Short mmCIF file of C-alpha atoms in Angstrom, two decimals:
data_model
loop_
_atom_site.label_atom_id
_atom_site.label_comp_id
_atom_site.label_asym_id
_atom_site.label_seq_id
_atom_site.Cartn_x
_atom_site.Cartn_y
_atom_site.Cartn_z
CA MET X 1 116.53 91.97 73.55
CA GLY X 2 118.31 95.44 74.15
CA TYR X 3 119.59 94.02 77.41
CA PRO X 4 123.12 93.94 77.57
CA ARG X 5 124.13 90.25 78.30
CA VAL X 6 126.35 89.80 82.29
CA GLY X 7 127.93 86.57 82.98
CA ILE X 8 128.83 84.72 85.64
CA ILE X 9 131.93 83.55 85.73
CA GLY X 10 132.78 82.41 89.18
CA VAL X 11 131.25 81.04 92.22
CA GLY X 12 132.55 80.16 95.47
CA GLN X 13 130.20 79.46 98.61
CA SER X 14 131.13 77.05 101.79
CA ASN X 15 130.48 74.05 103.46
CA PHE X 16 127.72 75.22 105.85
CA LYS X 17 127.71 74.10 109.32
CA PRO X 18 125.78 75.68 112.60
CA LYS X 19 128.81 76.90 113.94
CA ARG X 20 132.57 77.53 112.93
CA ASP X 21 135.14 78.11 115.57
CA ASP X 22 137.95 77.40 112.98
CA ALA X 23 137.02 81.43 111.49
CA SER X 24 136.35 84.91 112.33
CA TYR X 25 133.72 86.63 110.46
CA PRO X 26 135.89 88.08 107.35
CA ASP X 27 137.84 84.83 107.71
CA LEU X 28 134.34 83.45 106.43
CA VAL X 29 134.14 85.86 103.24
CA ARG X 30 137.69 85.35 102.28
CA GLU X 31 137.05 81.21 102.26
CA ALA X 32 134.27 82.05 99.75
CA VAL X 33 136.38 84.89 97.71
CA ASN X 34 138.78 82.79 97.59
CA ILE X 35 137.28 79.60 95.97
CA ALA X 36 134.98 82.07 93.79
CA LEU X 37 138.73 83.53 92.22
CA GLY X 38 139.87 79.68 91.93
CA HIS X 39 136.68 79.16 89.55
CA SER X 40 136.92 82.81 87.61
CA LYS X 41 140.99 81.90 87.32
CA LEU X 42 141.05 85.90 87.93
CA GLU X 43 143.11 87.35 90.41
CA PHE X 44 142.47 90.15 93.07
CA ASP X 45 143.43 92.97 91.23
CA ASP X 46 141.17 91.93 88.11
CA ILE X 47 138.67 93.08 90.56
CA GLU X 48 136.80 96.44 89.56
CA ALA X 49 134.15 96.96 92.23
CA ILE X 50 132.72 94.84 95.08
CA VAL X 51 129.04 94.59 96.34
CA TYR X 52 129.04 93.91 99.29
CA SER X 53 126.21 91.48 100.60
CA LEU X 54 125.53 91.70 104.43
CA ALA X 55 121.98 91.65 106.47
CA PRO X 56 121.18 92.88 110.14
CA ASP X 57 124.38 94.15 112.01
CA ALA X 58 122.80 92.55 114.99
CA MET X 59 122.94 89.24 113.15
CA VAL X 60 126.30 88.49 113.00
CA GLY X 61 127.01 91.20 116.30
CA ILE X 62 129.34 93.42 114.65
CA GLY X 63 128.19 97.11 113.57
CA ASN X 64 128.70 97.92 110.17
CA ALA X 65 130.59 94.49 109.41
CA GLU X 66 131.14 95.50 105.90
CA ARG X 67 133.87 97.86 107.14
CA LEU X 68 135.58 94.83 108.68
CA GLY X 69 134.94 92.63 105.49
CA VAL X 70 136.29 95.19 103.20
CA ASP X 71 139.83 93.72 103.51
CA ALA X 72 138.13 90.27 103.02
CA VAL X 73 137.12 91.08 99.25
CA GLY X 74 139.97 93.22 98.70
CA GLY X 75 138.74 96.29 98.89
CA ARG X 76 141.06 98.88 98.99
CA SER X 77 141.56 101.55 95.84
CA LYS X 78 138.05 100.17 94.87
CA ARG X 79 134.81 100.48 94.34
CA PHE X 80 132.62 99.46 97.65
CA LEU X 81 128.47 99.03 98.29
CA ARG X 82 126.69 97.85 100.76
CA ILE X 83 123.67 95.99 100.22
CA ASN X 84 121.03 94.67 102.88
CA THR X 85 117.11 93.38 102.14
CA GLY X 86 116.73 91.53 105.10
CA GLY X 87 116.56 87.77 103.40
CA ALA X 88 116.46 89.23 99.99
CA THR X 89 120.40 90.81 101.00
CA GLY X 90 122.34 87.72 98.74
CA ILE X 91 120.18 88.37 95.98
CA SER X 92 119.89 91.88 95.87
CA SER X 93 123.52 92.02 95.75
CA VAL X 94 123.98 90.37 92.68
CA ALA X 95 121.43 92.15 91.55
CA ALA X 96 123.74 95.40 92.02
CA ALA X 97 126.69 93.55 90.64
CA TYR X 98 125.05 93.28 87.29
CA TYR X 99 123.46 97.07 87.17
CA HIS X 100 127.45 97.59 87.74
CA VAL X 101 128.22 95.68 85.08
CA ALA X 102 125.12 96.28 82.37
CA ALA X 103 125.24 99.85 82.74
CA GLY X 104 129.11 99.97 81.42
CA ALA X 105 130.74 100.99 84.26
CA CYS X 106 132.91 98.04 85.21
CA ASP X 107 133.45 95.06 83.21
CA VAL X 108 134.44 92.38 86.44
CA VAL X 109 132.19 92.81 89.65
CA MET X 110 132.66 91.13 92.97
CA THR X 111 129.65 89.96 95.03
CA ALA X 112 130.34 88.16 98.78
CA GLY X 113 129.78 88.18 102.61
CA ALA X 114 129.45 85.92 105.02
CA ASP X 115 127.52 84.93 108.24
CA LYS X 116 127.49 83.36 111.65
CA VAL X 117 123.94 83.16 112.56
CA GLY X 118 124.90 80.40 114.99
CA GLU X 119 126.28 82.82 117.20
CA CYS X 120 123.82 85.21 117.56
CA GLY X 121 122.43 84.73 121.15
CA ASP X 122 118.65 84.15 119.00
CA SER X 123 118.12 85.66 116.39
CA GLN X 124 113.99 86.07 116.40
CA THR X 125 114.96 88.85 119.23
CA VAL X 126 117.08 90.70 116.30
CA LEU X 127 114.21 89.80 113.67
CA ASN X 128 111.69 91.28 116.61
CA LYS X 129 113.41 94.63 115.60
CA ILE X 130 112.57 94.50 112.34
CA TRP X 131 108.56 95.75 113.32
CA ASP X 132 108.12 99.40 114.27
CA PRO X 133 108.35 100.28 117.67
CA THR X 134 105.37 102.09 117.62
CA TYR X 135 102.30 99.67 117.05
CA GLU X 136 104.06 96.21 116.41
CA ARG X 137 107.11 95.57 117.56
CA GLN X 138 104.89 94.91 121.30
CA LEU X 139 103.88 91.83 119.47
CA PRO X 140 106.52 88.61 119.90
CA LEU X 141 106.48 89.56 116.11
CA GLY X 142 109.61 87.33 114.16
CA THR X 143 110.23 86.08 111.12
CA ILE X 144 108.89 82.17 112.25
CA THR X 145 105.47 83.82 113.81
CA MET X 146 104.71 86.25 110.54
CA LEU X 147 105.00 83.33 108.30
CA ALA X 148 102.89 80.97 110.51
CA MET X 149 100.31 83.78 110.20
CA SER X 150 100.97 83.11 106.53
CA ALA X 151 100.32 79.14 106.01
CA ILE X 152 97.30 79.58 108.42
CA ARG X 153 95.99 81.89 105.45
CA TYR X 154 97.17 79.83 102.85
CA ALA X 155 95.46 76.46 104.78
CA GLN X 156 92.08 78.60 105.09
CA LYS X 157 92.11 79.11 101.75
CA TYR X 158 93.55 76.70 99.53
CA GLY X 159 93.64 73.55 101.92
CA LEU X 160 97.68 73.08 103.97
CA THR X 161 97.73 70.21 106.13
CA GLU X 162 100.80 69.74 108.67
CA GLU X 163 101.76 66.68 106.77
CA ASP X 164 101.27 68.73 103.47
CA MET X 165 104.48 71.38 105.04
CA ALA X 166 106.25 67.98 106.74
CA ARG X 167 106.66 66.46 102.60
CA VAL X 168 108.08 69.58 101.71
CA VAL X 169 110.86 69.22 104.71
CA VAL X 170 111.29 65.40 103.12
CA LYS X 171 111.67 66.18 99.60
CA SER X 172 114.72 69.23 101.01
CA ARG X 173 116.14 67.59 102.81
CA LYS X 174 116.62 64.39 100.57
CA HIS X 175 117.85 67.01 98.13
CA ALA X 176 120.81 68.49 100.94
CA ALA X 177 121.97 65.01 101.57
CA LEU X 178 123.27 64.85 98.14
CA ASN X 179 124.68 68.84 98.58
CA PRO X 180 127.79 69.33 100.25
CA HIS X 181 127.27 72.42 101.05
CA ALA X 182 123.83 72.16 103.04
CA HIS X 183 123.95 72.61 106.68
CA LEU X 184 121.35 69.81 107.42
CA ARG X 185 121.70 66.73 105.45
CA LYS X 186 119.85 63.71 107.29
CA GLU X 187 117.12 62.66 105.10
CA VAL X 188 113.67 62.47 107.50
CA THR X 189 110.17 61.00 107.50
CA ILE X 190 107.19 62.58 107.42
CA ASP X 191 106.37 61.41 110.92
CA ASP X 192 109.95 62.47 111.95
CA VAL X 193 108.64 66.07 110.88
CA LEU X 194 105.12 65.63 112.78
CA ALA X 195 106.95 64.29 115.79
CA SER X 196 109.06 67.31 116.49
CA ARG X 197 107.74 69.96 118.54
CA TYR X 198 105.53 73.11 117.87
CA ILE X 199 107.59 76.23 117.60
CA SER X 200 104.74 78.50 116.34
CA TYR X 201 101.71 76.66 115.28
CA PRO X 202 101.34 75.36 112.29
CA ILE X 203 105.25 75.52 112.26
CA LYS X 204 107.39 72.81 113.50
CA LEU X 205 110.90 72.09 114.95
CA MET X 206 112.11 70.51 111.51
CA ASP X 207 109.74 72.95 109.39
CA CYS X 208 111.84 75.28 109.75
CA CYS X 209 115.52 76.53 108.78
CA PRO X 210 118.48 76.25 110.71
CA GLN X 211 120.67 78.99 111.72
CA SER X 212 124.14 78.23 109.39
CA CYS X 213 127.26 79.53 109.35
CA GLY X 214 128.82 79.93 105.89
CA GLY X 215 130.21 82.37 103.41
CA GLY X 216 129.30 83.35 99.54
CA ALA X 217 130.82 84.82 96.46
CA MET X 218 130.07 85.00 92.77
CA ILE X 219 132.46 87.58 90.02
CA LEU X 220 130.04 88.40 87.64
CA ALA X 221 131.72 90.00 83.77
CA SER X 222 131.05 92.35 80.76
CA GLU X 223 130.35 89.80 77.78
CA LYS X 224 132.96 91.29 75.63
CA TYR X 225 135.81 90.62 79.02
CA ILE X 226 134.19 86.80 78.73
CA LYS X 227 134.83 86.73 74.94
CA ASP X 228 138.11 88.64 74.94
CA ASN X 229 139.77 86.13 77.75
CA LYS X 230 138.36 83.36 76.22
CA LEU X 231 136.77 82.37 80.00
CA ASP X 232 133.16 79.90 80.78
CA ALA X 233 130.23 82.37 81.81
CA VAL X 234 126.66 81.67 82.37
CA TRP X 235 124.11 84.40 81.78
CA ILE X 236 122.32 86.41 84.14
CA THR X 237 119.26 87.17 81.28
CA GLY X 238 116.83 88.48 83.68
CA VAL X 239 117.00 90.40 87.10
CA GLY X 240 113.07 91.69 88.84
CA HIS X 241 112.43 93.37 92.22
CA CYS X 242 109.12 93.97 93.93
CA SER X 243 108.60 95.66 96.95
CA GLU X 244 105.61 95.03 99.34
CA THR X 245 104.21 97.66 101.84
CA TYR X 246 104.64 97.29 104.97
CA TYR X 247 101.59 97.10 107.43
CA LEU X 248 101.11 93.16 107.84
CA GLY X 249 97.37 93.79 108.84
CA ASP X 250 96.65 95.33 105.25
CA ARG X 251 96.71 91.93 103.84
CA MET X 252 94.23 90.85 105.12
CA GLY X 253 90.47 92.18 105.77
CA ASN X 254 88.52 94.15 102.94
CA ASP X 255 89.97 93.35 99.64
CA PRO X 256 93.49 92.97 100.62
CA VAL X 257 95.76 94.08 97.21
CA ALA X 258 98.27 91.52 98.65
CA ASP X 259 96.68 88.48 100.61
CA HIS X 260 99.34 87.56 103.37
CA ALA X 261 98.33 84.08 101.64
CA ASP X 262 100.10 84.34 98.68
CA SER X 263 102.84 86.16 97.92
CA TYR X 264 101.77 88.89 95.51
CA ALA X 265 104.73 90.85 94.99
CA LEU X 266 107.49 88.44 94.59
CA ASN X 267 104.95 87.03 91.91
CA LEU X 268 105.28 90.29 89.94
CA SER X 269 108.81 90.37 90.85
CA PHE X 270 108.98 86.79 88.85
CA LYS X 271 106.69 88.31 85.72
CA LYS X 272 109.45 91.19 85.25
CA ALA X 273 112.72 88.58 85.23
CA TYR X 274 110.54 86.96 82.97
CA ALA X 275 109.35 89.70 80.70
CA MET X 276 112.97 90.61 80.22
CA ALA X 277 114.33 86.75 79.73
CA GLY X 278 111.77 86.27 77.44
CA VAL X 279 110.02 83.51 79.41
CA THR X 280 106.82 83.24 78.44
CA ASN X 281 105.80 79.44 80.45
CA PRO X 282 107.86 78.96 82.80
CA ARG X 283 106.35 75.45 83.66
CA LYS X 284 107.75 74.30 80.29
CA GLU X 285 110.62 76.67 79.66
CA VAL X 286 112.71 76.34 83.01
CA ASP X 287 114.73 73.41 84.30
CA VAL X 288 115.99 73.99 87.48
CA ALA X 289 114.81 76.41 90.51
CA GLU X 290 116.21 77.94 93.57
CA LEU X 291 113.51 79.34 95.36
CA TYR X 292 113.78 80.66 98.91
CA ASN X 293 111.91 78.56 101.46
CA PRO X 294 112.84 79.65 105.10
CA PHE X 295 110.05 77.66 106.39
CA SER X 296 108.26 73.88 105.10
CA ASN X 297 105.32 76.46 103.77
CA THR X 298 107.06 79.16 102.00
CA ASP X 299 107.91 76.35 99.09
CA TYR X 300 104.81 76.57 98.00
CA HIS X 301 103.92 79.92 98.11
CA ALA X 302 106.82 80.19 96.00
CA ILE X 303 106.15 77.60 93.56
CA GLU X 304 103.19 79.67 92.44
CA ALA X 305 104.40 82.83 92.57
CA ALA X 306 107.00 81.89 90.36
CA GLY X 307 104.35 80.58 87.99
CA PHE X 308 104.68 76.89 87.92
CA THR X 309 101.29 76.16 89.20
CA GLY X 310 98.28 78.59 90.05
CA LEU X 311 97.46 79.52 93.55
CA GLY X 312 96.69 76.67 95.80
CA LYS X 313 97.82 74.00 93.04
CA SER X 314 101.41 72.94 94.05
CA VAL X 315 100.34 71.08 96.79
CA PRO X 316 99.05 67.88 94.94
CA GLU X 317 101.35 68.28 92.35
CA LEU X 318 104.79 68.37 95.26
CA LYS X 319 103.21 65.38 96.10
CA GLU X 320 103.25 63.52 92.56
CA GLY X 321 106.86 64.70 92.74
CA VAL X 322 106.23 67.42 90.27
CA TYR X 323 109.12 69.33 91.78
CA SER X 324 111.55 66.88 93.08
CA LEU X 325 115.12 65.39 90.97
CA GLY X 326 113.60 63.74 88.32
CA GLY X 327 110.56 65.14 88.85
CA GLU X 328 109.14 68.01 85.77
CA VAL X 329 110.40 71.58 87.30
CA VAL X 330 113.28 70.23 89.76
CA VAL X 331 112.41 72.80 92.50
CA ASN X 332 115.57 73.77 95.45
CA PRO X 333 117.89 70.22 94.40
CA SER X 334 120.05 72.03 96.95
CA GLY X 335 117.97 71.47 99.76
CA GLY X 336 116.93 74.82 99.64
CA VAL X 337 117.07 77.76 102.53
CA LEU X 338 114.70 75.27 105.08
CA CYS X 339 118.46 73.41 104.80
CA THR X 340 120.57 76.64 105.25
CA ASN X 341 120.65 79.62 106.23
CA ALA X 342 123.36 82.07 106.10
CA ILE X 343 120.92 85.02 106.50
CA ALA X 344 123.48 87.70 104.57
CA VAL X 345 124.71 85.18 101.60
CA THR X 346 121.42 83.00 101.69
CA GLY X 347 119.61 84.98 98.56
CA MET X 348 123.56 84.68 96.55
CA VAL X 349 123.77 81.41 97.16
CA ARG X 350 120.11 80.63 95.23
CA VAL X 351 122.31 82.12 92.29
CA ILE X 352 125.46 79.95 92.80
CA GLU X 353 123.31 77.03 92.89
CA LEU X 354 121.77 78.05 89.14
CA ALA X 355 125.38 78.65 88.56
CA THR X 356 126.89 75.68 89.58
CA GLN X 357 123.42 73.68 88.00
CA LEU X 358 124.45 75.17 84.71
CA PHE X 359 128.05 75.20 84.37
CA GLY X 360 127.46 71.38 85.05
CA MET X 361 129.06 71.10 88.31
CA ALA X 362 126.26 69.87 90.92
CA GLY X 363 127.29 66.42 91.73
CA GLU X 364 125.39 63.94 92.86
CA ARG X 365 122.32 66.71 93.01
CA GLN X 366 122.75 68.06 88.97
CA VAL X 367 119.93 68.63 87.54
CA LYS X 368 120.66 66.54 83.58
CA GLY X 369 120.94 68.75 80.95
CA ALA X 370 119.74 71.57 82.62
CA LYS X 371 119.95 74.94 80.50
CA ARG X 372 117.80 78.00 82.01
CA GLY X 373 117.06 78.76 86.01
CA ILE X 374 115.12 80.61 87.96
CA ALA X 375 116.14 82.17 91.45
CA SER X 376 114.20 84.43 93.88
CA ALA X 377 114.59 85.24 97.94
CA ASN X 378 112.52 87.44 100.42
CA GLY X 379 113.60 90.18 102.70
CA GLY X 380 111.96 92.02 105.67
CA ASP X 381 107.86 90.83 106.32
CA HIS X 382 107.69 89.00 103.37
CA GLN X 383 108.60 92.25 102.19
CA PHE X 384 110.97 93.03 99.28
CA PHE X 385 111.21 89.79 96.78
CA GLY X 386 113.97 89.36 94.07
CA THR X 387 114.64 87.49 91.64
CA MET X 388 116.62 86.61 88.46
CA VAL X 389 116.68 84.28 85.16
CA VAL X 390 119.97 82.58 84.31
CA GLU X 391 121.07 80.34 80.98
CA ALA X 392 123.72 78.72 80.04
CA MET U 1 144.51 73.57 118.15
CA GLU U 2 142.70 75.42 121.40
CA LEU U 3 139.85 77.87 119.63
CA LEU U 4 138.59 80.52 122.00
CA LYS U 5 135.41 83.09 121.92
CA ARG U 6 134.17 86.35 123.47
CA LYS U 7 131.09 86.75 124.51
CA GLU U 8 129.43 90.13 123.80
CA ASP U 9 126.07 91.54 125.49
CA TRP U 10 124.48 94.60 123.53
CA LYS U 11 122.28 96.90 125.92
CA ILE U 12 120.66 98.95 124.18
CA THR U 13 118.67 102.19 124.78
CA TYR U 14 116.01 103.92 122.68
CA THR U 15 113.67 106.65 123.56
CA HIS U 16 111.12 106.81 120.20
CA ALA U 17 108.83 108.97 119.67
CA LEU U 18 105.68 108.13 118.27
CA GLY U 19 104.39 111.45 116.29
CA GLU U 20 101.25 113.44 115.99
CA VAL U 21 98.97 110.42 114.82
CA ALA U 22 100.17 107.40 116.70
CA SER U 23 99.99 109.35 119.61
CA TRP U 24 96.53 111.00 119.62
CA PHE U 25 95.78 107.04 119.09
CA TYR U 26 97.22 106.36 122.40
CA VAL U 27 95.88 109.07 123.93
CA GLN U 28 92.27 107.74 122.46
CA LEU U 29 93.21 104.28 123.97
CA ARG U 30 94.41 104.97 127.26
CA ASP U 31 92.03 107.95 128.28
CA ASN U 32 89.09 106.65 126.44
CA ALA U 33 89.56 102.79 126.21
CA LYS U 34 88.24 103.35 122.59
CA ILE U 35 90.04 102.62 118.96
CA TYR U 36 90.77 104.57 115.83
CA GLY U 37 91.83 103.86 112.63
CA ARG U 38 92.05 106.70 109.66
CA ARG U 39 90.01 106.95 106.72
CA CYS U 40 91.95 107.34 103.29
CA ALA U 41 89.38 109.95 101.60
CA LYS U 42 90.83 109.36 98.04
CA SER U 43 90.19 104.85 98.82
CA GLY U 44 87.44 105.58 101.56
CA ARG U 45 89.32 102.81 103.35
CA VAL U 46 89.76 103.00 106.96
CA LEU U 47 93.19 102.12 108.13
CA VAL U 48 94.29 100.60 111.69
CA PRO U 49 96.53 100.81 112.59
CA PRO U 50 96.35 104.31 111.76
CA ARG U 51 99.07 106.48 109.99
CA ALA U 52 99.53 110.02 108.23
CA PHE U 53 99.34 108.76 104.67
CA SER U 54 97.55 105.49 102.81
CA ASP U 55 100.41 103.14 101.63
CA GLN U 56 98.38 102.48 98.04
CA THR U 57 96.69 106.06 97.36
CA LEU U 58 100.00 107.49 98.83
CA GLU U 59 97.78 110.18 99.84
CA PRO U 60 97.05 111.94 103.16
CA THR U 61 94.61 110.40 105.50
CA THR U 62 91.99 112.85 106.56
CA ASP U 63 89.93 111.64 109.92
CA TRP U 64 89.26 109.95 112.69
CA VAL U 65 87.18 106.48 112.48
CA GLU U 66 86.13 104.76 115.46
CA VAL U 67 86.57 101.24 115.31
CA GLY U 68 85.50 97.99 117.26
CA PRO U 69 85.39 97.01 119.97
CA GLY U 70 84.09 94.03 118.01
CA GLY U 71 86.07 92.14 115.10
CA LYS U 72 87.53 89.21 113.43
CA ILE U 73 90.17 87.10 113.20
CA GLU U 74 91.94 87.47 109.65
CA ALA U 75 95.41 84.93 110.94
CA PHE U 76 97.12 83.47 114.15
CA THR U 77 99.62 81.59 115.61
CA ILE U 78 100.10 80.32 118.96
CA VAL U 79 103.53 80.00 120.38
CA TYR U 80 105.21 76.67 122.29
CA GLU U 81 108.59 78.28 122.10
CA PRO U 82 110.66 80.70 124.45
CA PHE U 83 111.87 82.96 122.89
CA GLU U 84 114.74 85.54 124.95
CA ASN U 85 113.38 88.80 125.38
CA LEU U 86 110.09 87.53 123.96
CA PRO U 87 107.02 86.60 126.29
CA GLU U 88 106.88 82.76 128.88
CA PRO U 89 105.42 80.47 125.88
CA PRO U 90 102.46 79.06 125.77
CA TYR U 91 100.57 81.96 123.84
CA ALA U 92 98.44 82.93 120.67
CA PHE U 93 98.58 86.50 118.80
CA GLY U 94 97.24 87.80 115.77
CA TYR U 95 95.56 89.86 113.69
CA VAL U 96 91.75 91.17 114.16
CA GLN U 97 90.21 92.67 111.61
CA LEU U 98 87.98 95.36 113.81
CA ASP U 99 84.30 96.63 113.06
CA GLY U 100 84.73 99.69 110.77
CA ALA U 101 88.25 99.37 109.89
CA ASP U 102 89.24 97.74 106.40
CA THR U 103 92.71 96.39 107.69
CA ALA U 104 93.93 94.32 110.89
CA ILE U 105 95.58 95.24 113.79
CA GLY U 106 98.10 92.70 115.65
CA GLY U 107 96.99 91.75 119.21
CA PHE U 108 97.33 88.57 121.70
CA PHE U 109 94.46 86.58 122.36
CA LYS U 110 93.38 85.64 125.60
CA GLY U 111 91.12 82.95 127.42
CA VAL U 112 91.61 80.35 125.16
CA ASP U 113 93.37 77.08 126.53
CA LEU U 114 96.38 76.58 124.42
CA LYS U 115 97.30 72.88 125.67
CA ASP U 116 95.81 71.11 122.72
CA PRO U 117 97.15 73.18 119.49
CA HIS U 118 95.25 71.74 116.91
CA LYS U 119 91.87 72.19 119.63
CA ALA U 120 93.25 75.76 119.75
CA ALA U 121 93.85 76.08 116.53
CA GLU U 122 90.08 75.10 115.83
CA ILE U 123 89.11 77.61 118.72
CA LEU U 124 90.79 80.55 116.88
CA LYS U 125 90.28 79.96 112.87
CA VAL U 126 89.99 82.52 110.28
CA GLY U 127 86.73 84.47 110.55
CA THR U 128 86.60 83.91 114.40
CA ARG U 129 84.64 86.51 116.12
CA VAL U 130 85.92 88.41 118.93
CA THR U 131 86.05 91.38 120.72
CA ALA U 132 88.65 93.57 121.71
CA LYS U 133 88.74 93.99 125.90
CA PHE U 134 90.76 97.01 127.51
CA ALA U 135 93.22 96.70 130.35
CA ASP U 136 91.71 98.77 133.72
CA LYS U 137 94.84 100.57 134.03
CA ARG U 138 96.12 101.80 130.51
CA VAL U 139 99.37 103.42 129.60
CA GLY U 140 99.06 104.26 125.83
CA ASP U 141 100.30 101.32 123.93
CA VAL U 142 99.01 98.57 121.88
CA LEU U 143 99.40 96.17 125.08
CA ASP U 144 96.32 98.29 126.18
CA PHE U 145 93.94 95.56 124.99
CA TRP U 146 94.04 92.51 123.79
CA PHE U 147 91.05 90.13 122.31
CA GLU U 148 88.82 87.48 123.65
CA LEU U 149 86.06 85.41 122.00
CA ASP U 150 82.51 86.29 122.03
#
């Protein structure tokens, strides 16, 4: 293949919650780091570099919180790099850790971070600030309204009902009920979702992800290091990234390159990761997927962008159970972002969950015999996309 | 044990320079109640809101083109939940492709009864014709105009 293999040898994540009054921000980072170190059987001094996963500062309310987090990851006297691509931050951080090893710069790299979104008075106020102050911020744009408009365009183009959206919530909560790390673990019915209040039409309260507190950490190592030290590993075999242009209004109108109904650049990112991993038929060759879905409707875009089915075709398939535990391709057995969203590490948790599946450690949410998984995360205004293929 | 908290409030003021292109656009909007886009000579596409270069061809835009005031809805949402520092709900806003433009610009939809979400959504559906309306007192801002159904 020509690509060096990089192994995942340790993963750690919190049990995510709305609030963690028992832990300061660095305490939360340290919590995940301790779990990942324990899993890898390594010590702080074995780690050569840190990639620090931290989304918008205002979400944790600490300017450049990597300053404070540096001690929680044992960063003294080591290479240290902060990554921020919004919602994609976590997966971008794993990719940056991967590049350290793949480039031959380091043998052992840790990526870690945490978020305390539940401490932010109003995350949509923070997220409104990601729009430019010239033309767009005066409008009440936020991630919910932006993706509500995506749902409207998807519905117009392919057909999508509020019941179809609710079905994603039902599936996600059912999976999350089996995941001790998930934030929202209570099962719900379609009627429960439909009865919840409108936030931004057509998105209702239960179509939305929660604001979660918790941390995530991963330790990556070179193939040589893993063999020399006789460590267990699962392997990152494909890494893709792709960005979309800034203006939301350019994803509509006359012949847009990327329609806001779809996730065009996410699909390009998947194609890059698949080409690297040698995946030609994802539906047949992928056992488990952890795809970024902060709102119920985005599950459909992600499934289609991953190439599991054609554009507009995922809605009836999800209804048939194709993407549920026990189905043909299990999507978000963790419950996904819809049930847990600690923004700074959400993309990383996608890869942590895959690794957990491939190590066979996923307990009740285990996809039996899972050998190959894919992960994705989206950042900005549906703008920065990261994807990964991981294999046992 | 007793767990303590500290409350913080960030109040930070910025004065953003808008640059030449947006300044010209907003002066026309303020003084003449007209909306302009910028044409990319390479693709011929008229970009609204206007910018100095095309994000697809990556070439500088070359000329101003008046667009609207008519157009069609390309995306909308109706917000029913209050958020701090954002308007009091309910309100509808979204994107409109103005006549003569190739892309869409954001704005509020006014004059629609939003009490029943489904009825309002049917009225605002993608493809619906609207017209930009201008405030009597304009300050040179994107909120100087909004959209009303034809």
